[in-house]
Amino acid sequence: TESYIRSVSSCGHLYVYKYMQTVTLIPGDGIGPEISAAVMKIFEAAKAPIRWEERNVTAIKGPGGRWMIPPDAKESMDRSKIGLKGPLKTPIAAGHPSMNLLLRKTFDLYANVRPCVSIEGYKTPYTDVNLVTIRENTEGEYSGIEHVIVDGVVQSIKLITEEASRRIAEYAFEYARNNQRNSVTAVHKANIMRMSDGLFLRKCREVAENYKDIKFTEMYLDTVCLNMVQDPTQFDVLVMPNLYGDILSDLCAGLIGGLGVTPSGNIGANGVAIFESVHGTAPDIAGMDLANPTALLLSAVMMLRHMGLHDHGNKIQAACFDTIRDKKVLTKDLGGNSKCSEFTDEICRRVKDLE
Amino acid sequence: MASHSAVLSMSKIISPFWGGRLGNTVKVFGTTLTSRRNKTLHAPPPAKYGGRHTVTLIPGDGIGPELLTHVREVFRFSCVPVDFEVVHVNSAVETEDDINNAITAIRRNGVALKGNIETKHTMPPSVKSRNNLLRTSLDLFANVMHCQSLPGVQTRHKNIDIMIIRENTEGEYSSLEHESVSGVVESLKIITRNNSLRIADYAFQLAREKGRRRVTAVHKANIISGDGLFLQCCREVASGYPDITFDSMIVDNTTMQLVSKPQQFDVMVMPNLYGNVVSNVCAGLVGGPGLVPGANYGRDYAVFETATRNTGKSIADRNIANPTAMLLASCMMLDHLKLNDYASLIRNAVLTTMNETRLHTADIGGQGTTSEVVQSVMRVIQSKGQLISEI
């Protein structure tokens, strides 16, 4: 939410000033710091009212032996409620779970939102993609409950609860309403997983009753996949449990050009939202000014829209898309041979021109 | 050979008691034993009498009945020596009698051709998917699908040639669910070493048989340890096939790669649910659900159907469904029955109609009706009339 200071000048005119909004910035590892710097530069050029608070998230062992994120990071997030995160290294044999998982658990980030919009100028076999995948991010197949029943038989438990299903369905419909989307499709496999996906579907249907202005449909996961690769324009907002969401959101990212250009946001309880780039840390090009900041930039634009700063969001997005469409200054992964800094400067220039 | 000595030692044990009376039986039994050991990937079924095979036919719901009627029409026209035993399965009843009858019929005949049976949501959750019941009861552990770009069909990606082998009985499709606490449902995903080894072995054998170079295992082992077991089993089997390259890929990356560069894949093997996703993505990439046939193989039985198993309720009885997938599935069935000449005849006719005549149904952008396509197929078969009398 925005805060304003209303002040009355000496001549009686009413002035309204926007406060700077604090955002917790987690640069991340690998190319994280350079793309975060790029985003901060572009935001400055756009005069976005954002004050960045940089924090580090390396897992530390808290009292009681539990792994947790550093307390100053947690405190900053709890205060600002909005976060922007670069790619985090997944530790192997570090003894602690992945940082993404820790963040998810700490802030109860229950919804993962990925808007997939075709980028004009970055050609893929699919044009006119404009859909949003909303994935339940806390339970489902990723509940982590697994047992070895007898030697050679592994059982994984997929958990679906009424509460989580209702919560994600409500978020999906609210998102659709707030972003002028026309329909919400629930993706499921209730023909096979009768009870679990059946429960998920039932909750979606119940919530749909309260949102009569939004069209609600249901579709099997396989049918969605089949139709998605033939004609992705038929889809609008998709809501689904964890595993299907994981696969489908990456499928949709592939349609528009991959993880290097796909934004992502995680919505938590208590109004917390963390926006992130979902690509890896790319250690092979870290520190060489070759990285593509588009994914993090588009996630930051998503963040601006979430905060109600639509004007700034649209301006920055337009500048970014124009730069890509123009094809003169592109990073290597987009098909050009410019540096990250050159790409960033070009976007800054366009943003200033759009003033 | 070990099997022969087994027969000899058996007859030595039995003959002192019954003299020569059981000798013949033992010899016959012994032969069956040897043939079992030499069993290739697809053994011919026993339901053959007077040179004609009997195959179970399950019409199913939606477009199933009409497409299977067309298959029978084409078979009759081409004088294929196959008789169909039709078993109807009513998806609107709660009892499992119908599907059990179908299963018994398939056990009897060994081979089946089926349409998809609808799973109605209005039924209580205790009513399981009939298709799934059929697959698990008959232990049809391997679902095989071959996705090939067809020259006559317009698609975004060209030169796709992927074989997908999907574990067909366990994984997420175990249908083991319970509501432990009100509002909390648990669904069990089971991965076993035996089934994983079995499907991996099947995949590598098939790859070798078809001269394929690479097998990719699709999994999510970083999150789900059952998939870790699956991957481990695949690696074990891969070590026994040094001529075939083995690699693995996480399922979300796989789908991303499939929509951008599908030509990189050769043979893919995976557990049940990912198989569902990947096979549908691949079917979509080569032109849609109307084009790709699928086969479900078990040790003793084989069931053929369309690869993406759609009921197609919205296009049923409108003469617009694409008969290609079902016709190609029936050709796969004929190959399985060792009626290869008939299989080639019908398959060539279907592909000629698809690629040369370019008579397409609506789903692939054409305006032909189902009957027009079938008529065209039969015309092509007739023009090869010489061949029929030679078979």
XYZ file of C-alpha atoms in Angstrom:
746
model
C 0.000 0.000 0.000
C 1.105 3.531 -0.641
C 1.335 6.175 2.017
C 0.893 9.826 1.353
C 1.732 12.917 3.334
C -0.870 15.519 2.926
C 0.477 18.934 3.622
C -1.097 22.280 3.268
C 1.208 25.004 2.077
C 1.199 28.492 3.370
C -0.992 29.660 0.483
C -3.577 27.022 1.206
C -2.735 24.623 -1.639
C -2.966 20.948 -0.865
C 0.118 18.949 -1.784
C 0.318 15.188 -1.760
C 3.714 13.498 -1.566
C 4.385 9.834 -2.035
C 6.470 8.172 0.617
C 9.314 5.993 -0.500
C 8.291 2.361 -0.140
C 10.815 0.039 1.382
C 11.558 -3.218 -0.397
C 13.849 -5.902 0.931
C 16.309 -6.800 -1.788
C 18.022 -10.188 -1.731
C 20.615 -10.087 -4.516
C 21.397 -13.787 -4.309
C 24.366 -15.705 -5.661
C 26.190 -15.971 -8.962
C 24.781 -13.383 -11.359
C 22.382 -12.245 -8.623
C 24.316 -9.145 -7.522
C 24.849 -7.803 -11.060
C 21.240 -8.217 -12.163
C 20.030 -6.701 -8.894
C 22.299 -3.715 -9.514
C 20.839 -3.447 -13.029
C 17.295 -3.409 -11.644
C 18.156 -0.779 -9.052
C 19.690 1.405 -11.767
C 16.616 1.124 -13.973
C 14.311 1.901 -11.072
C 16.335 4.987 -10.303
C 16.078 6.103 -13.929
C 12.310 5.589 -13.725
C 12.175 7.551 -10.472
C 10.255 4.725 -8.819
C 9.555 5.543 -5.147
C 11.397 2.483 -3.876
C 13.975 2.385 -1.131
C 16.024 -0.773 -1.283
C 17.150 -2.628 1.840
C 19.737 -5.214 0.896
C 19.827 -8.386 2.927
C 21.639 -11.673 2.744
C 19.940 -15.027 3.227
C 22.357 -17.771 4.090
C 20.891 -20.386 6.379
C 21.990 -20.173 9.969
C 21.265 -22.497 12.823
C 19.017 -20.875 15.332
C 18.355 -21.740 18.959
C 17.010 -25.258 19.217
C 19.090 -26.448 16.265
C 16.535 -25.415 13.639
C 17.739 -23.928 10.404
C 16.434 -20.445 9.759
C 17.080 -17.343 7.709
C 19.160 -14.610 9.336
C 17.078 -12.565 11.800
C 17.905 -9.226 10.175
C 16.549 -10.516 6.857
C 13.390 -11.727 8.540
C 12.944 -8.464 10.397
C 13.360 -6.446 7.211
C 10.802 -8.566 5.332
C 8.291 -8.443 8.153
C 8.566 -4.686 8.168
C 8.576 -3.980 4.439
C 6.303 -6.896 3.450
C 7.688 -6.791 -0.082
C 10.803 -8.562 -1.280
C 12.736 -8.933 -4.514
C 15.021 -11.908 -4.756
C 17.734 -12.976 -7.161
C 18.771 -16.592 -7.760
C 19.965 -18.526 -4.724
C 22.515 -21.320 -4.784
C 21.089 -24.695 -3.833
C 23.529 -26.184 -1.390
C 24.512 -29.801 -1.798
C 25.365 -31.651 1.379
C 25.338 -28.452 3.376
C 23.091 -30.103 5.896
C 20.304 -27.601 5.536
C 17.313 -27.434 3.218
C 17.239 -25.174 0.181
C 16.942 -21.473 0.896
C 13.865 -21.205 -1.266
C 12.172 -23.806 0.898
C 13.222 -21.979 4.048
C 11.865 -18.677 2.765
C 8.647 -20.365 1.754
C 8.174 -21.867 5.180
C 9.205 -18.743 7.086
C 6.730 -16.460 5.341
C 4.071 -19.049 4.443
C 4.364 -18.213 0.752
C 1.365 -20.175 -0.377
C 0.866 -18.905 -3.931
C 3.371 -18.906 -6.749
C 2.255 -16.650 -9.550
C 3.830 -16.632 -12.997
C 2.403 -14.401 -15.676
C 3.577 -15.692 -19.057
C 3.310 -13.089 -21.765
C 4.934 -13.450 -25.174
C 7.719 -10.943 -25.538
C 7.451 -9.113 -28.819
C 10.874 -9.194 -30.352
C 11.978 -12.406 -28.658
C 10.687 -14.901 -31.119
C 9.526 -18.332 -30.057
C 7.320 -20.772 -31.985
C 4.439 -19.509 -29.857
C 3.021 -16.011 -30.259
C 0.297 -14.209 -28.344
C 0.737 -16.171 -25.136
C -0.948 -14.302 -22.308
C -1.708 -16.480 -19.359
C -1.002 -16.706 -15.641
C -0.221 -19.855 -13.687
C -1.097 -19.803 -10.017
C 0.364 -22.707 -8.152
C -0.318 -23.839 -4.621
C 3.100 -23.753 -3.035
C 2.899 -25.345 0.394
C 1.457 -28.844 0.189
C 0.503 -31.348 -2.454
C 3.161 -33.673 -3.755
C 5.930 -31.614 -2.216
C 4.888 -32.107 1.374
C 8.101 -34.058 1.845
C 6.412 -36.939 3.632
C 8.100 -40.063 2.363
C 8.789 -43.531 3.730
C 10.564 -46.640 2.629
C 7.865 -49.199 3.440
C 9.986 -52.259 2.775
C 13.267 -52.405 0.939
C 12.540 -51.472 -2.658
C 9.175 -49.800 -2.086
C 9.034 -46.036 -1.598
C 5.868 -44.248 -0.689
C 5.427 -40.498 -1.090
C 2.388 -38.855 0.369
C 0.555 -36.126 -1.474
C -1.341 -33.969 0.941
C -4.330 -31.876 -0.058
C -6.141 -29.875 2.597
C -9.372 -27.967 2.473
C -7.769 -24.859 3.922
C -4.881 -24.605 1.475
C -7.117 -25.375 -1.504
C -9.619 -22.732 -0.483
C -6.858 -20.198 0.091
C -5.233 -20.685 -3.297
C -8.592 -20.664 -5.087
C -9.504 -17.403 -3.412
C -6.185 -15.870 -4.342
C -6.644 -16.970 -7.954
C -10.060 -15.364 -8.250
C -8.923 -12.198 -6.472
C -5.956 -11.974 -8.814
C -8.228 -12.459 -11.816
C -10.535 -9.721 -10.627
C -7.741 -7.264 -9.752
C -5.950 -7.811 -13.039
C -8.975 -7.765 -15.358
C -8.687 -11.408 -16.351
C -11.787 -13.143 -17.673
C -11.547 -16.749 -16.600
C -9.977 -19.098 -14.107
C -9.320 -22.736 -15.004
C -8.682 -25.340 -12.329
C -6.177 -27.955 -13.458
C -6.513 -31.367 -11.879
C -6.439 -35.109 -12.248
C -9.573 -35.934 -10.364
C -10.335 -38.888 -12.623
C -7.374 -40.720 -11.089
C -6.834 -38.970 -7.775
C -10.512 -38.950 -6.938
C -10.311 -37.811 -3.340
C -7.358 -35.443 -3.266
C -7.869 -33.557 -6.503
C -11.586 -34.001 -5.939
C -11.256 -31.957 -2.749
C -9.180 -29.339 -4.527
C -11.807 -29.067 -7.271
C -14.672 -28.831 -4.807
C -13.025 -25.912 -3.030
C -12.400 -24.151 -6.337
C -16.050 -24.608 -7.267
C -17.165 -23.216 -3.913
C -14.981 -20.135 -4.216
C -16.138 -19.632 -7.818
C -19.646 -19.126 -6.484
C -18.524 -15.872 -4.876
C -16.950 -14.587 -8.078
C -19.744 -14.814 -10.595
C -18.084 -12.173 -12.767
C -15.204 -14.530 -13.522
C -15.744 -17.595 -15.707
C -14.706 -20.835 -14.023
C -13.740 -23.990 -15.905
C -12.075 -27.280 -15.008
C -9.676 -29.202 -17.181
C -7.606 -32.342 -16.824
C -3.863 -31.820 -16.578
C -3.226 -33.922 -19.687
C -5.792 -32.000 -21.704
C -4.225 -28.715 -20.591
C -0.782 -29.912 -21.685
C -2.152 -31.166 -24.988
C -3.980 -27.931 -25.741
C -1.257 -25.686 -24.353
C 1.288 -26.776 -26.940
C -1.209 -26.505 -29.757
C -2.964 -23.247 -28.879
C -1.865 -21.439 -25.695
C -4.071 -18.435 -26.458
C -7.116 -20.286 -25.148
C -5.854 -20.085 -21.568
C -6.188 -17.215 -19.125
C -5.630 -17.855 -15.418
C -4.754 -21.400 -14.343
C -4.913 -22.546 -10.745
C -3.562 -25.875 -9.563
C -1.901 -27.911 -6.829
C 1.841 -27.997 -6.327
C 3.250 -30.596 -8.713
C 1.080 -29.764 -11.697
C 1.904 -26.135 -11.051
C 5.604 -26.833 -11.091
C 5.432 -28.618 -14.415
C 2.917 -26.315 -16.071
C 4.572 -23.085 -14.981
C 7.858 -24.249 -16.463
C 6.067 -25.431 -19.599
C 4.538 -21.976 -19.996
C 7.901 -20.344 -19.340
C 9.261 -22.452 -22.170
C 6.544 -21.119 -24.471
C 7.624 -17.494 -24.039
C 11.349 -18.083 -24.120
C 12.559 -19.769 -20.960
C 13.461 -18.924 -17.414
C 15.695 -16.055 -18.468
C 12.679 -13.913 -19.339
C 10.005 -15.188 -16.992
C 8.907 -13.250 -13.915
C 7.591 -14.914 -10.792
C 5.983 -13.851 -7.557
C 5.298 -15.637 -4.299
C 2.419 -14.431 -2.187
C 2.345 -15.202 1.502
C -0.047 -14.889 4.346
C 0.055 -11.609 6.282
C 0.487 -9.582 3.104
C 4.068 -10.656 2.477
C 5.077 -11.008 -1.164
C 8.453 -11.984 -2.571
C 9.121 -11.546 -6.258
C 11.959 -13.468 -7.818
C 13.736 -14.524 -10.948
C 13.477 -18.280 -11.330
C 16.567 -18.987 -13.348
C 19.757 -20.356 -11.857
C 22.803 -18.573 -10.529
C 24.773 -19.151 -13.771
C 28.154 -19.367 -12.019
C 29.935 -19.701 -15.355
C 29.132 -16.113 -16.331
C 28.970 -14.536 -12.881
C 30.866 -11.302 -12.545
C 31.504 -11.015 -16.290
C 28.788 -8.453 -17.101
C 27.115 -10.918 -19.450
C 23.952 -11.708 -17.514
C 20.436 -10.905 -18.712
C 18.484 -8.964 -16.074
C 15.118 -9.307 -17.865
C 13.650 -11.990 -15.589
C 14.471 -10.066 -12.407
C 13.341 -6.812 -14.011
C 9.987 -8.239 -15.058
C 9.562 -9.691 -11.565
C 10.268 -6.222 -10.189
C 7.591 -4.844 -12.538
C 5.199 -7.469 -11.170
C 6.151 -6.191 -7.733
C 5.366 -2.598 -8.681
C 1.950 -3.634 -9.948
C 1.325 -5.565 -6.728
C 2.128 -2.377 -4.812
C -0.270 -0.354 -6.938
C 2.482 1.550 -8.740
C 1.082 0.698 -12.163
C 2.456 3.751 -13.964
C 6.038 3.018 -13.084
C 5.520 -0.670 -13.776
C 4.128 -0.050 -17.243
C 6.865 2.443 -18.081
C 9.685 0.082 -17.126
C 8.060 -2.865 -18.869
C 7.539 -0.843 -22.045
C 11.169 0.290 -21.996
C 12.332 -3.297 -21.542
C 10.125 -4.715 -24.287
C 11.019 -1.884 -26.671
C 14.710 -2.570 -26.155
C 14.211 -6.264 -26.894
C 11.990 -5.576 -29.892
C 14.525 -3.147 -31.306
C 17.151 -5.904 -31.286
C 20.049 -3.415 -31.302
C 21.256 -3.950 -27.735
C 20.669 -7.506 -26.569
C 22.504 -9.801 -24.169
C 23.963 -13.033 -25.477
C 21.089 -15.303 -24.389
C 18.644 -13.073 -26.258
C 20.658 -13.393 -29.417
C 22.823 -10.295 -29.266
C 26.338 -9.598 -28.002
C 25.938 -6.632 -25.713
C 26.960 -6.519 -22.112
C 24.559 -6.498 -19.209
C 25.506 -2.896 -18.434
C 24.874 -1.815 -22.027
C 21.472 -3.510 -22.018
C 20.666 -1.849 -18.692
C 21.761 1.580 -19.902
C 19.632 1.241 -23.024
C 16.570 0.483 -20.911
C 17.370 3.423 -18.615
C 17.622 5.690 -21.638
C 14.233 4.573 -22.926
C 12.656 4.899 -19.499
C 13.849 8.494 -19.275
C 12.491 9.139 -22.772
C 9.108 7.826 -21.704
C 8.842 10.481 -18.991
C 20.257 -75.879 -22.760
C 19.082 -75.539 -19.212
C 15.431 -75.685 -20.225
C 15.827 -78.958 -22.080
C 17.532 -80.570 -19.105
C 14.677 -79.320 -16.933
C 12.207 -81.096 -19.201
C 14.277 -84.259 -19.217
C 14.677 -84.328 -15.441
C 10.953 -83.684 -15.046
C 10.017 -86.569 -17.327
C 12.469 -88.752 -15.409
C 10.654 -87.882 -12.172
C 7.154 -88.330 -13.530
C 7.546 -91.334 -15.825
C 8.337 -93.956 -13.119
C 4.893 -93.258 -11.667
C 2.784 -92.889 -14.741
C 4.866 -94.539 -17.388
C 4.459 -92.987 -20.742
C 0.961 -91.612 -20.225
C 1.970 -88.178 -19.020
C 5.051 -88.156 -21.205
C 3.369 -86.176 -23.969
C 1.931 -83.646 -21.541
C 5.337 -83.051 -20.051
C 6.816 -82.605 -23.501
C 4.139 -80.058 -24.385
C 4.561 -78.336 -21.023
C 8.290 -78.455 -21.514
C 7.990 -76.774 -24.893
C 5.908 -74.035 -23.372
C 8.598 -73.580 -20.747
C 11.308 -73.178 -23.358
C 9.259 -70.819 -25.460
C 8.592 -68.689 -22.364
C 12.280 -68.364 -21.751
C 12.936 -67.373 -25.369
C 10.028 -64.946 -25.268
C 10.712 -61.776 -27.234
C 9.253 -58.441 -26.292
C 5.901 -59.148 -27.936
C 4.744 -62.771 -27.908
C 1.745 -63.688 -30.070
C -1.440 -64.352 -28.139
C -3.089 -67.765 -28.102
C -6.637 -66.840 -29.267
C -6.315 -68.141 -32.790
C -8.635 -70.699 -34.319
C -8.904 -71.642 -37.932
C -6.370 -68.972 -38.831
C -8.561 -66.169 -37.410
C -7.690 -64.191 -34.300
C -10.186 -63.078 -31.714
C -9.655 -59.653 -30.198
C -11.613 -57.994 -27.411
C -13.170 -54.688 -28.419
C -14.238 -52.164 -25.769
C -16.072 -49.255 -27.426
C -15.899 -46.944 -24.422
C -17.520 -43.502 -24.408
C -17.474 -40.372 -26.531
C -15.806 -40.898 -29.901
C -14.695 -44.446 -29.057
C -17.687 -46.312 -30.477
C -17.754 -44.488 -33.821
C -14.002 -44.760 -34.364
C -13.989 -48.451 -33.536
C -16.879 -48.990 -35.928
C -14.711 -47.444 -38.634
C -11.849 -49.746 -37.670
C -14.101 -52.766 -38.091
C -15.278 -51.373 -41.435
C -11.704 -51.074 -42.679
C -10.817 -54.540 -41.367
C -13.830 -56.092 -43.071
C -12.986 -54.312 -46.305
C -9.383 -55.470 -46.170
C -10.373 -59.049 -45.237
C -8.296 -58.964 -42.067
C -8.613 -62.360 -40.286
C -9.631 -60.824 -36.968
C -12.953 -61.291 -35.196
C -13.938 -58.824 -32.527
C -15.547 -59.792 -29.254
C -17.364 -56.638 -28.176
C -17.617 -55.927 -24.442
C -19.503 -52.844 -23.328
C -18.485 -51.051 -20.148
C -21.075 -48.710 -18.706
C -19.379 -45.777 -17.009
C -22.576 -44.687 -15.288
C -22.898 -47.634 -12.912
C -21.030 -48.020 -9.652
C -20.480 -51.776 -9.780
C -17.358 -53.187 -11.347
C -19.067 -56.079 -13.146
C -18.710 -54.588 -16.604
C -15.017 -53.876 -16.330
C -14.424 -57.286 -14.785
C -16.140 -58.890 -17.765
C -13.899 -56.894 -20.059
C -10.825 -57.982 -18.109
C -11.884 -61.627 -18.298
C -12.433 -61.298 -22.043
C -8.969 -59.829 -22.472
C -7.443 -62.605 -20.406
C -9.151 -65.033 -22.715
C -8.144 -63.373 -25.978
C -4.839 -61.829 -24.960
C -5.311 -58.688 -27.049
C -7.740 -55.791 -26.951
C -8.574 -52.600 -28.803
C -10.346 -50.005 -26.747
C -11.844 -46.571 -26.601
C -11.589 -44.460 -23.474
C -14.086 -45.124 -20.672
C -15.258 -41.933 -19.023
C -14.765 -41.373 -15.287
C -17.790 -39.455 -14.139
C -17.200 -36.889 -11.411
C -20.692 -37.307 -10.094
C -19.788 -40.761 -8.835
C -18.397 -41.151 -5.329
C -14.603 -41.339 -5.011
C -14.781 -45.074 -4.306
C -15.631 -45.597 -7.975
C -12.184 -45.856 -9.534
C -11.239 -45.064 -13.089
C -12.202 -48.055 -15.228
C -9.297 -47.559 -17.567
C -6.887 -47.598 -14.644
C -8.486 -50.743 -13.221
C -8.029 -52.467 -16.539
C -4.363 -51.517 -16.735
C -3.524 -52.585 -13.209
C -5.526 -55.826 -13.216
C -3.883 -57.005 -16.406
C -0.515 -55.635 -15.239
C -0.009 -53.720 -18.469
C 3.148 -52.196 -17.121
C 4.452 -50.432 -20.227
C 2.689 -47.675 -22.117
C 4.473 -47.079 -25.395
C 3.895 -44.116 -27.625
C 5.789 -43.138 -30.739
C 5.503 -39.467 -31.676
C 6.624 -38.709 -35.178
C 6.206 -35.554 -37.187
C 4.003 -36.306 -40.159
C 4.937 -34.483 -43.364
C 1.330 -33.735 -44.211
C 0.505 -32.027 -40.915
C 1.364 -28.403 -40.170
C 3.023 -28.005 -36.763
C 5.296 -25.464 -35.118
C 8.109 -27.975 -34.673
C 9.456 -30.292 -37.333
C 11.448 -33.522 -37.346
C 10.203 -34.855 -34.069
C 10.777 -38.569 -33.480
C 10.348 -39.467 -29.838
C 9.463 -42.818 -28.251
C 7.891 -42.476 -24.844
C 7.826 -45.394 -22.465
C 5.752 -44.747 -19.419
C 5.341 -46.921 -16.367
C 1.668 -47.757 -16.457
C 0.645 -49.344 -13.174
C 2.037 -47.590 -10.122
C 3.289 -44.170 -9.145
C 0.594 -41.585 -8.624
C -2.004 -43.855 -10.153
C -2.070 -46.301 -7.284
C -5.538 -45.003 -6.362
C -4.673 -45.255 -2.677
C -6.288 -42.311 -0.978
C -7.785 -41.655 2.409
C -9.098 -38.794 4.448
C -7.274 -39.191 7.736
C -8.700 -36.060 9.305
C -11.702 -34.197 7.982
C -10.494 -31.758 5.351
C -7.096 -33.402 4.937
C -6.702 -35.935 2.140
C -3.649 -38.069 1.588
C -2.885 -39.668 -1.726
C -0.110 -42.222 -1.913
C 2.450 -42.358 -4.679
C 4.207 -45.714 -4.707
C 7.444 -46.416 -6.537
C 8.877 -49.910 -6.320
C 12.236 -51.245 -7.301
C 10.744 -54.175 -9.209
C 8.479 -52.105 -11.400
C 11.143 -49.480 -12.004
C 13.646 -52.133 -13.075
C 11.004 -53.763 -15.222
C 10.080 -50.605 -17.105
C 13.702 -49.540 -17.496
C 14.565 -52.951 -18.884
C 11.635 -52.744 -21.271
C 12.726 -49.295 -22.416
C 16.307 -50.292 -23.113
C 15.299 -53.505 -24.870
C 12.862 -51.616 -27.059
C 15.468 -48.947 -27.794
C 17.922 -51.630 -28.849
C 15.320 -53.434 -30.935
C 14.423 -50.241 -32.782
C 18.004 -49.101 -33.187
C 17.651 -45.998 -31.029
C 20.727 -44.315 -29.601
C 19.700 -42.572 -26.414
C 17.386 -43.113 -23.476
C 16.445 -40.210 -21.199
C 14.880 -40.819 -17.809
C 12.456 -38.109 -16.717
C 12.075 -37.596 -12.981
C 11.863 -35.197 -10.063
C 14.348 -36.888 -7.816
C 15.551 -33.636 -6.275
C 12.211 -33.341 -4.500
C 10.660 -36.813 -4.445
C 12.819 -39.698 -3.251
C 10.615 -42.295 -4.958
C 11.886 -40.853 -8.191
C 15.375 -41.243 -6.803
C 14.736 -44.980 -6.624
C 13.371 -44.929 -10.170
C 16.453 -43.108 -11.434
C 18.764 -45.486 -9.635
C 17.029 -48.467 -11.236
C 17.332 -46.864 -14.659
C 21.054 -46.334 -14.123
C 21.488 -49.961 -13.087
C 19.748 -51.201 -16.207
C 21.632 -48.699 -18.371
C 24.945 -50.189 -17.295
C 23.891 -53.402 -19.025
C 23.402 -51.612 -22.345
C 26.692 -49.874 -23.076
C 25.708 -49.288 -26.704
C 22.905 -46.942 -25.637
C 23.577 -43.534 -24.071
C 21.664 -42.843 -20.897
C 20.919 -39.470 -19.386
C 18.302 -37.994 -17.132
C 16.333 -34.780 -16.940
C 14.064 -33.174 -14.386
C 10.459 -33.104 -15.540
C 9.955 -29.323 -15.501
C 13.080 -28.771 -17.533
C 11.904 -31.554 -19.847
C 8.653 -29.788 -20.644
C 10.522 -26.551 -21.256
C 12.933 -28.286 -23.608
C 10.088 -30.061 -25.377
C 8.382 -26.818 -26.360
C 11.573 -25.198 -27.543
C 13.789 -28.000 -28.916
C 11.919 -31.314 -29.098
C 14.334 -32.721 -31.675
C 16.915 -33.405 -28.958
C 14.924 -36.315 -27.509
C 15.143 -39.909 -28.673
C 13.667 -42.406 -26.222
C 12.221 -41.282 -22.906
C 11.324 -43.425 -19.930
C 9.450 -42.189 -16.874
C 7.045 -42.934 -14.033
C 3.302 -42.699 -14.485
C 2.298 -39.089 -13.910
C 5.183 -37.475 -15.749
C 4.402 -39.907 -18.527
C 0.919 -38.461 -18.681
C 2.251 -34.915 -19.003
C 5.095 -35.671 -21.419
C 3.027 -37.895 -23.709
C 0.326 -35.249 -23.999
C 2.877 -32.510 -24.671
C 4.502 -34.632 -27.392
C 1.160 -35.558 -28.929
C 0.309 -31.860 -29.068
C 3.661 -31.081 -30.675
C 3.158 -33.506 -33.587
C -0.373 -32.414 -34.325
C -2.819 -33.392 -31.629
C -4.732 -36.236 -30.018
C -6.190 -37.480 -33.282
C -2.900 -38.640 -34.735
C -0.941 -40.709 -32.258
C -1.663 -44.352 -31.386
C -0.693 -45.867 -28.064
C -0.080 -49.359 -26.795
C -0.172 -50.864 -23.329
C 1.968 -53.971 -22.997
C 2.064 -56.443 -20.169
C 3.857 -59.740 -19.928
C 0.861 -61.667 -21.201
C -1.570 -59.107 -22.585
C -1.603 -56.106 -24.866
C -4.224 -53.383 -25.152
C -4.206 -50.811 -27.948
C -5.870 -47.400 -27.910
C -5.239 -43.784 -28.836
C -2.152 -42.415 -27.084
C -3.761 -39.515 -25.243
C -6.797 -41.520 -24.136
C -9.379 -38.802 -24.740
C -13.071 -39.484 -24.582
C -13.802 -36.567 -26.907
C -17.309 -36.089 -25.554
C -17.717 -32.689 -27.184
C -17.111 -34.036 -30.687
C -18.848 -37.393 -30.320
C -21.358 -38.508 -32.967
C -20.676 -35.496 -35.180
C -18.572 -37.270 -37.788
C -15.670 -34.889 -37.173
C -13.338 -36.998 -35.058
C -9.970 -37.926 -36.524
C -9.839 -41.689 -37.114
C -6.068 -41.721 -37.689
C -5.015 -42.488 -34.123
C -7.437 -45.370 -33.736
C -6.624 -46.805 -37.168
C -2.894 -46.633 -36.464
C -3.532 -48.263 -33.078
C -5.316 -51.107 -34.849
C -2.256 -51.451 -37.120
C -0.046 -51.715 -34.037
C -2.387 -54.452 -32.887
C -2.053 -56.278 -36.198
C 1.732 -56.099 -35.898
C 1.439 -57.572 -32.423
C -0.649 -60.431 -33.881
C 2.090 -60.947 -36.476
C -0.297 -59.939 -39.283
C 2.353 -57.539 -40.541
C 1.211 -57.429 -44.163
C -2.263 -56.266 -43.232
C -0.763 -53.797 -40.762
C 1.469 -52.253 -43.416
C -1.376 -52.136 -45.918
C -3.688 -50.198 -43.635
C -0.951 -48.035 -42.170
C 0.290 -46.987 -45.609
C -3.261 -46.196 -46.673
C -3.779 -44.000 -43.588
C -0.467 -42.204 -44.047
C -1.099 -41.717 -47.755
C -4.448 -40.116 -46.971
C -2.752 -37.944 -44.352
C 0.353 -36.896 -46.271
C -0.443 -37.151 -49.961
C -4.153 -36.760 -50.384
C -4.032 -34.301 -47.464
C -7.561 -35.173 -46.486
C -7.622 -33.742 -42.972
C -10.275 -33.537 -40.290
C -10.990 -30.319 -38.396
C -8.566 -30.972 -35.558
C -5.599 -30.663 -37.913
C -7.020 -27.763 -39.831
C -8.921 -29.527 -42.578
C -12.556 -29.815 -43.485
C -12.976 -33.513 -44.067
C -15.366 -35.651 -42.114
C -14.462 -38.893 -40.403
C -16.280 -40.955 -43.024
C -14.526 -39.129 -45.862
C -11.139 -39.978 -44.373
C -12.141 -43.614 -43.869
C -13.481 -43.832 -47.448
C -10.200 -42.437 -48.713
C -8.264 -45.014 -46.685
C -10.355 -47.809 -48.164
C -9.889 -46.420 -51.673
C -6.111 -46.536 -51.239
C -6.378 -50.094 -49.942
C -8.500 -51.065 -52.926
C -5.991 -49.584 -55.352
C -3.500 -52.009 -53.873
C -6.057 -54.763 -54.527
C -3.477 -57.209 -55.849
C -1.864 -57.390 -52.441
C -4.991 -58.569 -50.637
C -5.382 -61.655 -52.805
C -1.706 -62.464 -52.331
C -1.837 -62.420 -48.515
